[in-house]
PDB file of C-alpha atoms and ligand atoms in Angstrom:
ATOM      1  CA  MET B   1     -12.385 -42.527 -64.382  1.00  0.00           C
ATOM      2  CA  GLY B   2      -9.432 -44.803 -64.210  1.00  0.00           C
ATOM      3  CA  HIS B   3      -9.541 -48.319 -63.023  1.00  0.00           C
ATOM      4  CA  GLY B   4      -8.057 -47.180 -59.674  1.00  0.00           C
ATOM      5  CA  PRO B   5      -7.652 -44.397 -57.453  1.00  0.00           C
ATOM      6  CA  SER B   6      -3.986 -44.179 -58.726  1.00  0.00           C
ATOM      7  CA  GLU B   7      -4.310 -44.791 -62.228  1.00  0.00           C
ATOM      8  CA  PRO B   8      -5.241 -41.928 -64.401  1.00  0.00           C
ATOM      9  CA  SER B   9      -8.925 -41.332 -65.225  1.00  0.00           C
ATOM     10  CA  ALA B  10      -9.700 -42.560 -68.399  1.00  0.00           C
ATOM     11  CA  TRP B  11     -10.863 -39.259 -69.579  1.00  0.00           C
ATOM     12  CA  VAL B  12      -7.102 -37.934 -69.000  1.00  0.00           C
ATOM     13  CA  ARG B  13      -5.477 -40.845 -71.051  1.00  0.00           C
ATOM     14  CA  ARG B  14      -8.115 -40.302 -73.887  1.00  0.00           C
ATOM     15  CA  PHE B  15      -7.068 -36.608 -74.414  1.00  0.00           C
ATOM     16  CA  ALA B  16      -3.801 -36.581 -73.285  1.00  0.00           C
ATOM     17  CA  ASP B  17      -2.520 -36.946 -77.140  1.00  0.00           C
ATOM     18  CA  TRP B  18      -3.871 -33.568 -77.718  1.00  0.00           C
ATOM     19  CA  ILE B  19      -1.521 -31.818 -75.411  1.00  0.00           C
ATOM     20  CA  PRO B  20       1.202 -30.473 -78.094  1.00  0.00           C
ATOM     21  CA  ALA B  21       4.299 -32.646 -77.469  1.00  0.00           C
ATOM     22  CA  ARG B  22       6.908 -31.782 -75.031  1.00  0.00           C
ATOM     23  CA  GLY B  23       4.620 -28.766 -73.857  1.00  0.00           C
ATOM     24  CA  ALA B  24       4.305 -28.045 -70.404  1.00  0.00           C
ATOM     25  CA  VAL B  25       1.405 -29.089 -68.420  1.00  0.00           C
ATOM     26  CA  LEU B  26      -0.215 -27.248 -64.965  1.00  0.00           C
ATOM     27  CA  ASP B  27      -1.754 -30.158 -63.135  1.00  0.00           C
ATOM     28  CA  LEU B  28      -3.456 -28.418 -60.837  1.00  0.00           C
ATOM     29  CA  ALA B  29      -4.189 -29.757 -57.099  1.00  0.00           C
ATOM     30  CA  ALA B  30      -2.234 -32.754 -58.299  1.00  0.00           C
ATOM     31  CA  GLY B  31      -2.565 -35.022 -54.791  1.00  0.00           C
ATOM     32  CA  GLY B  32      -0.774 -38.056 -55.411  1.00  0.00           C
ATOM     33  CA  GLY B  33       0.347 -37.323 -58.815  1.00  0.00           C
ATOM     34  CA  ARG B  34      -1.529 -40.003 -60.790  1.00  0.00           C
ATOM     35  CA  HIS B  35      -1.738 -37.354 -63.634  1.00  0.00           C
ATOM     36  CA  THR B  36       1.693 -36.055 -63.414  1.00  0.00           C
ATOM     37  CA  ARG B  37       3.018 -39.244 -63.327  1.00  0.00           C
ATOM     38  CA  PHE B  38       1.506 -40.094 -66.378  1.00  0.00           C
ATOM     39  CA  LEU B  39       2.219 -36.696 -68.427  1.00  0.00           C
ATOM     40  CA  MET B  40       5.738 -36.792 -67.234  1.00  0.00           C
ATOM     41  CA  GLY B  41       5.986 -40.273 -68.596  1.00  0.00           C
ATOM     42  CA  ARG B  42       4.909 -39.312 -72.231  1.00  0.00           C
ATOM     43  CA  GLY B  43       7.285 -36.308 -72.002  1.00  0.00           C
ATOM     44  CA  HIS B  44       5.810 -33.260 -70.911  1.00  0.00           C
ATOM     45  CA  PRO B  45       7.624 -31.119 -68.425  1.00  0.00           C
ATOM     46  CA  VAL B  46       4.569 -30.610 -65.703  1.00  0.00           C
ATOM     47  CA  LEU B  47       4.151 -28.226 -62.983  1.00  0.00           C
ATOM     48  CA  ALA B  48       2.197 -29.880 -60.276  1.00  0.00           C
ATOM     49  CA  VAL B  49       0.246 -27.666 -57.507  1.00  0.00           C
ATOM     50  CA  ASP B  50      -1.100 -28.953 -54.359  1.00  0.00           C
ATOM     51  CA  ARG B  51      -1.487 -27.555 -50.745  1.00  0.00           C
ATOM     52  CA  ASP B  52      -0.407 -30.866 -49.809  1.00  0.00           C
ATOM     53  CA  VAL B  53       2.456 -31.661 -51.998  1.00  0.00           C
ATOM     54  CA  ALA B  54       3.663 -34.805 -49.426  1.00  0.00           C
ATOM     55  CA  GLY B  55       2.165 -37.478 -52.694  1.00  0.00           C
ATOM     56  CA  LEU B  56       4.214 -35.546 -54.725  1.00  0.00           C
ATOM     57  CA  ALA B  57       7.613 -36.051 -52.511  1.00  0.00           C
ATOM     58  CA  ASP B  58       9.060 -38.870 -54.493  1.00  0.00           C
ATOM     59  CA  LEU B  59       9.088 -36.892 -57.638  1.00  0.00           C
ATOM     60  CA  ARG B  60      11.034 -34.168 -55.818  1.00  0.00           C
ATOM     61  CA  ALA B  61      14.460 -34.949 -57.668  1.00  0.00           C
ATOM     62  CA  ASP B  62      12.696 -35.121 -61.237  1.00  0.00           C
ATOM     63  CA  PRO B  63      14.036 -32.224 -63.292  1.00  0.00           C
ATOM     64  CA  ALA B  64      10.768 -33.028 -65.341  1.00  0.00           C
ATOM     65  CA  VAL B  65       8.270 -31.599 -62.182  1.00  0.00           C
ATOM     66  CA  THR B  66       8.174 -28.662 -61.126  1.00  0.00           C
ATOM     67  CA  ILE B  67       6.302 -29.157 -57.397  1.00  0.00           C
ATOM     68  CA  ILE B  68       4.863 -26.170 -55.607  1.00  0.00           C
ATOM     69  CA  ALA B  69       2.868 -26.154 -52.141  1.00  0.00           C
ATOM     70  CA  SER B  70       0.375 -23.577 -52.686  1.00  0.00           C
ATOM     71  CA  ASP B  71      -2.959 -22.692 -51.061  1.00  0.00           C
ATOM     72  CA  LEU B  72      -5.328 -21.768 -54.154  1.00  0.00           C
ATOM     73  CA  GLU B  73      -8.340 -20.963 -51.673  1.00  0.00           C
ATOM     74  CA  ASP B  74      -6.416 -18.287 -49.362  1.00  0.00           C
ATOM     75  CA  GLY B  75      -7.853 -15.219 -51.321  1.00  0.00           C
ATOM     76  CA  ARG B  76      -4.255 -14.400 -52.878  1.00  0.00           C
ATOM     77  CA  PRO B  77      -3.904 -13.779 -56.851  1.00  0.00           C
ATOM     78  CA  TRP B  78      -3.900 -17.000 -59.450  1.00  0.00           C
ATOM     79  CA  PRO B  79      -0.096 -17.910 -58.589  1.00  0.00           C
ATOM     80  CA  PHE B  80       0.932 -18.361 -62.269  1.00  0.00           C
ATOM     81  CA  GLY B  81       0.217 -14.755 -63.554  1.00  0.00           C
ATOM     82  CA  ASP B  82       0.268 -15.383 -67.293  1.00  0.00           C
ATOM     83  CA  GLN B  83       1.987 -18.176 -67.551  1.00  0.00           C
ATOM     84  CA  ARG B  84       0.363 -20.467 -70.489  1.00  0.00           C
ATOM     85  CA  PHE B  85       0.531 -24.410 -70.473  1.00  0.00           C
ATOM     86  CA  ALA B  86       0.286 -26.573 -73.276  1.00  0.00           C
ATOM     87  CA  GLY B  87      -1.673 -28.673 -71.172  1.00  0.00           C
ATOM     88  CA  VAL B  88      -3.925 -27.928 -68.106  1.00  0.00           C
ATOM     89  CA  VAL B  89      -5.181 -30.818 -66.365  1.00  0.00           C
ATOM     90  CA  VAL B  90      -7.847 -30.694 -63.531  1.00  0.00           C
ATOM     91  CA  THR B  91      -9.279 -33.679 -61.565  1.00  0.00           C
ATOM     92  CA  ASN B  92     -11.662 -34.173 -58.797  1.00  0.00           C
ATOM     93  CA  TYR B  93     -11.115 -30.692 -57.720  1.00  0.00           C
ATOM     94  CA  LEU B  94     -12.988 -27.593 -57.620  1.00  0.00           C
ATOM     95  CA  HIS B  95     -12.985 -23.770 -56.543  1.00  0.00           C
ATOM     96  CA  ARG B  96     -14.995 -22.051 -59.059  1.00  0.00           C
ATOM     97  CA  PRO B  97     -13.568 -18.876 -58.577  1.00  0.00           C
ATOM     98  CA  LEU B  98     -10.646 -20.019 -60.377  1.00  0.00           C
ATOM     99  CA  LEU B  99     -12.261 -21.349 -63.498  1.00  0.00           C
ATOM    100  CA  PRO B 100     -11.466 -18.127 -65.293  1.00  0.00           C
ATOM    101  CA  ALA B 101      -7.835 -18.403 -64.865  1.00  0.00           C
ATOM    102  CA  ILE B 102      -8.193 -22.250 -65.485  1.00  0.00           C
ATOM    103  CA  VAL B 103      -9.209 -21.623 -68.775  1.00  0.00           C
ATOM    104  CA  ALA B 104      -6.655 -18.360 -69.768  1.00  0.00           C
ATOM    105  CA  ALA B 105      -3.822 -20.547 -68.789  1.00  0.00           C
ATOM    106  CA  VAL B 106      -4.167 -22.543 -71.543  1.00  0.00           C
ATOM    107  CA  ALA B 107      -2.013 -21.783 -74.218  1.00  0.00           C
ATOM    108  CA  PRO B 108      -2.572 -21.417 -78.201  1.00  0.00           C
ATOM    109  CA  SER B 109      -2.990 -24.634 -79.485  1.00  0.00           C
ATOM    110  CA  GLY B 110      -3.247 -26.091 -75.888  1.00  0.00           C
ATOM    111  CA  CYS B 111      -5.303 -28.553 -74.306  1.00  0.00           C
ATOM    112  CA  LEU B 112      -7.676 -28.023 -70.869  1.00  0.00           C
ATOM    113  CA  ILE B 113      -8.977 -31.768 -69.706  1.00  0.00           C
ATOM    114  CA  TYR B 114     -11.295 -31.476 -66.334  1.00  0.00           C
ATOM    115  CA  GLU B 115     -13.056 -33.843 -64.856  1.00  0.00           C
ATOM    116  CA  THR B 116     -14.662 -33.579 -61.323  1.00  0.00           C
ATOM    117  CA  PHE B 117     -17.878 -34.091 -59.542  1.00  0.00           C
ATOM    118  CA  ALA B 118     -21.310 -32.722 -60.353  1.00  0.00           C
ATOM    119  CA  VAL B 119     -24.664 -32.051 -59.080  1.00  0.00           C
ATOM    120  CA  GLY B 120     -26.424 -35.085 -58.241  1.00  0.00           C
ATOM    121  CA  ASN B 121     -23.006 -36.701 -56.372  1.00  0.00           C
ATOM    122  CA  GLU B 122     -24.804 -35.515 -53.421  1.00  0.00           C
ATOM    123  CA  ARG B 123     -27.508 -38.515 -53.949  1.00  0.00           C
ATOM    124  CA  LEU B 124     -24.414 -40.958 -53.572  1.00  0.00           C
ATOM    125  CA  GLY B 125     -21.639 -39.723 -51.574  1.00  0.00           C
ATOM    126  CA  LYS B 126     -19.284 -37.409 -50.947  1.00  0.00           C
ATOM    127  CA  PRO B 127     -18.412 -34.509 -52.045  1.00  0.00           C
ATOM    128  CA  SER B 128     -22.040 -33.276 -51.462  1.00  0.00           C
ATOM    129  CA  ASN B 129     -21.554 -29.553 -50.835  1.00  0.00           C
ATOM    130  CA  PRO B 130     -22.242 -27.977 -53.440  1.00  0.00           C
ATOM    131  CA  ASP B 131     -19.564 -25.713 -53.593  1.00  0.00           C
ATOM    132  CA  PHE B 132     -17.664 -28.864 -54.637  1.00  0.00           C
ATOM    133  CA  LEU B 133     -19.680 -30.246 -57.622  1.00  0.00           C
ATOM    134  CA  LEU B 134     -20.582 -28.719 -60.848  1.00  0.00           C
ATOM    135  CA  ARG B 135     -23.908 -27.260 -62.327  1.00  0.00           C
ATOM    136  CA  PRO B 136     -25.319 -28.594 -65.231  1.00  0.00           C
ATOM    137  CA  GLY B 137     -23.133 -27.102 -68.195  1.00  0.00           C
ATOM    138  CA  GLU B 138     -20.720 -25.301 -66.124  1.00  0.00           C
ATOM    139  CA  LEU B 139     -17.676 -26.621 -67.812  1.00  0.00           C
ATOM    140  CA  LEU B 140     -19.443 -25.847 -71.152  1.00  0.00           C
ATOM    141  CA  GLU B 141     -20.244 -22.168 -69.582  1.00  0.00           C
ATOM    142  CA  ALA B 142     -16.314 -21.815 -68.301  1.00  0.00           C
ATOM    143  CA  VAL B 143     -14.694 -22.272 -72.348  1.00  0.00           C
ATOM    144  CA  ARG B 144     -17.635 -20.556 -74.385  1.00  0.00           C
ATOM    145  CA  GLY B 145     -16.108 -18.453 -76.504  1.00  0.00           C
ATOM    146  CA  ARG B 146     -12.036 -19.336 -75.271  1.00  0.00           C
ATOM    147  CA  LEU B 147     -11.917 -22.911 -76.182  1.00  0.00           C
ATOM    148  CA  THR B 148     -12.958 -25.057 -78.733  1.00  0.00           C
ATOM    149  CA  VAL B 149     -14.918 -28.106 -76.935  1.00  0.00           C
ATOM    150  CA  LEU B 150     -13.586 -31.755 -78.258  1.00  0.00           C
ATOM    151  CA  ALA B 151     -15.790 -33.399 -75.682  1.00  0.00           C
ATOM    152  CA  TYR B 152     -18.072 -33.017 -72.876  1.00  0.00           C
ATOM    153  CA  GLU B 153     -20.208 -35.276 -70.577  1.00  0.00           C
ATOM    154  CA  ASN B 154     -22.174 -35.019 -67.528  1.00  0.00           C
ATOM    155  CA  LEU B 155     -23.196 -38.687 -66.142  1.00  0.00           C
ATOM    156  CA  GLU B 156     -23.011 -40.868 -63.943  1.00  0.00           C
ATOM    157  CA  VAL B 157     -20.182 -43.716 -63.623  1.00  0.00           C
ATOM    158  CA  THR B 158     -19.362 -46.783 -61.640  1.00  0.00           C
ATOM    159  CA  ASP B 159     -15.971 -46.913 -62.180  1.00  0.00           C
ATOM    160  CA  PRO B 160     -13.990 -46.816 -60.083  1.00  0.00           C
ATOM    161  CA  ARG B 161     -16.716 -46.038 -57.877  1.00  0.00           C
ATOM    162  CA  GLN B 162     -20.699 -44.706 -58.397  1.00  0.00           C
ATOM    163  CA  ALA B 163     -20.108 -40.736 -58.823  1.00  0.00           C
ATOM    164  CA  VAL B 164     -22.274 -38.265 -61.122  1.00  0.00           C
ATOM    165  CA  ILE B 165     -19.437 -36.174 -62.771  1.00  0.00           C
ATOM    166  CA  GLN B 166     -18.859 -33.753 -65.174  1.00  0.00           C
ATOM    167  CA  ARG B 167     -15.858 -33.772 -67.692  1.00  0.00           C
ATOM    168  CA  ILE B 168     -14.657 -31.668 -70.810  1.00  0.00           C
ATOM    169  CA  ALA B 169     -11.713 -31.695 -73.114  1.00  0.00           C
ATOM    170  CA  ALA B 170     -11.079 -28.715 -75.198  1.00  0.00           C
ATOM    171  CA  VAL B 171      -8.654 -26.944 -77.341  1.00  0.00           C
ATOM    172  CA  SER B 172      -7.282 -23.414 -77.666  1.00  0.00           C
ATOM    173  CA  ALA B 173      -7.248 -21.958 -81.704  1.00  0.00           C
ATOM    174  CA  GLY B 174      -4.290 -23.010 -82.856  1.00  0.00           C
ATOM    175  CA  GLU B 175      -3.015 -24.661 -86.699  1.00  0.00           C
ATOM    176  CA  ARG B 176      -4.642 -27.919 -85.455  1.00  0.00           C
ATOM    177  CA  LEU B 177      -8.195 -26.906 -85.769  1.00  0.00           C
TER     178      LEU B 177
HETATM  179  C1  SAM U   1      -9.763 -35.672 -54.674  1.00  0.00           C
HETATM  180  S1  SAM U   1      -8.151 -34.767 -54.509  1.00  0.00           S
HETATM  181  C2  SAM U   1      -7.421 -35.013 -56.253  1.00  0.00           C
HETATM  182  C3  SAM U   1      -5.800 -35.233 -56.478  1.00  0.00           C
HETATM  183  C4  SAM U   1      -5.732 -35.224 -58.051  1.00  0.00           C
HETATM  184  N1  SAM U   1      -6.247 -34.531 -58.983  1.00  0.00           N
HETATM  185  C5  SAM U   1      -6.422 -36.579 -58.812  1.00  0.00           C
HETATM  186  O1  SAM U   1      -7.486 -36.556 -58.982  1.00  0.00           O
HETATM  187  O2  SAM U   1      -5.394 -37.888 -58.374  1.00  0.00           O
HETATM  188  C6  SAM U   1      -8.109 -33.349 -54.066  1.00  0.00           C
HETATM  189  C7  SAM U   1      -6.915 -32.524 -53.873  1.00  0.00           C
HETATM  190  O3  SAM U   1      -7.182 -31.243 -54.006  1.00  0.00           O
HETATM  191  C8  SAM U   1      -6.249 -30.247 -53.206  1.00  0.00           C
HETATM  192  N2  SAM U   1      -6.742 -29.478 -52.341  1.00  0.00           N
HETATM  193  C9  SAM U   1      -8.247 -29.254 -52.301  1.00  0.00           C
HETATM  194  N3  SAM U   1      -7.967 -28.048 -51.498  1.00  0.00           N
HETATM  195  C10 SAM U   1      -6.877 -27.040 -52.031  1.00  0.00           C
HETATM  196  C11 SAM U   1      -6.322 -25.768 -52.217  1.00  0.00           C
HETATM  197  N4  SAM U   1      -7.077 -25.049 -51.409  1.00  0.00           N
HETATM  198  N5  SAM U   1      -5.247 -25.642 -52.524  1.00  0.00           N
HETATM  199  C12 SAM U   1      -4.548 -26.326 -53.153  1.00  0.00           C
HETATM  200  N6  SAM U   1      -4.719 -27.647 -53.302  1.00  0.00           N
HETATM  201  C13 SAM U   1      -6.022 -28.054 -52.349  1.00  0.00           C
HETATM  202  C14 SAM U   1      -6.092 -31.484 -52.339  1.00  0.00           C
HETATM  203  O4  SAM U   1      -5.029 -31.555 -51.221  1.00  0.00           O
HETATM  204  C15 SAM U   1      -6.299 -32.789 -52.580  1.00  0.00           C
HETATM  205  O5  SAM U   1      -4.833 -33.267 -53.562  1.00  0.00           O
END
């Protein structure tokens, strides 16, 4: 992933160029905002969402970011309606019922960058609850027929710690493909 918990993930850095310049990005379950900050630094307006936005407090006054405190798992409908984003970034977060809405939130020519823990991680540590672990091919399945896959991996990594992860970068049909 990155070289530390606050560094942007190497996967996000690798595919960030696929997010159309200056396009709006959704950072879902943004946490401390490592990707919010990274993508703001690249000139994107970012919508950062988390149920706990304390880690984003220092960004509150920045006009380039919109911070939304929202529990994404409380059974209410997807909070962004039919809003579409040039980039959708999700890392180290999984709530399976959201996968279709996450994929649908990618604008034409936009890019989805998703990376989180996968089955097998339970041998190594947390998360070990199957609800939080992607099944083999699950991200491929989620984008099938909707987005074009740039890259997909399901593997054991050692950086920043030993973990089994699955990750995908996929783009919506547009003039660049
Ligand atoms: C492991 S952190 C990942 C943060 C960030 N994406 C990153 O990779 O640095 C998981 C995040 O998911 C958020 N989260 C967990 N359950 C949530 C929920 N029901 N609604 C919104 N956010 C949630 C947590 O608050 C936490 O910030």
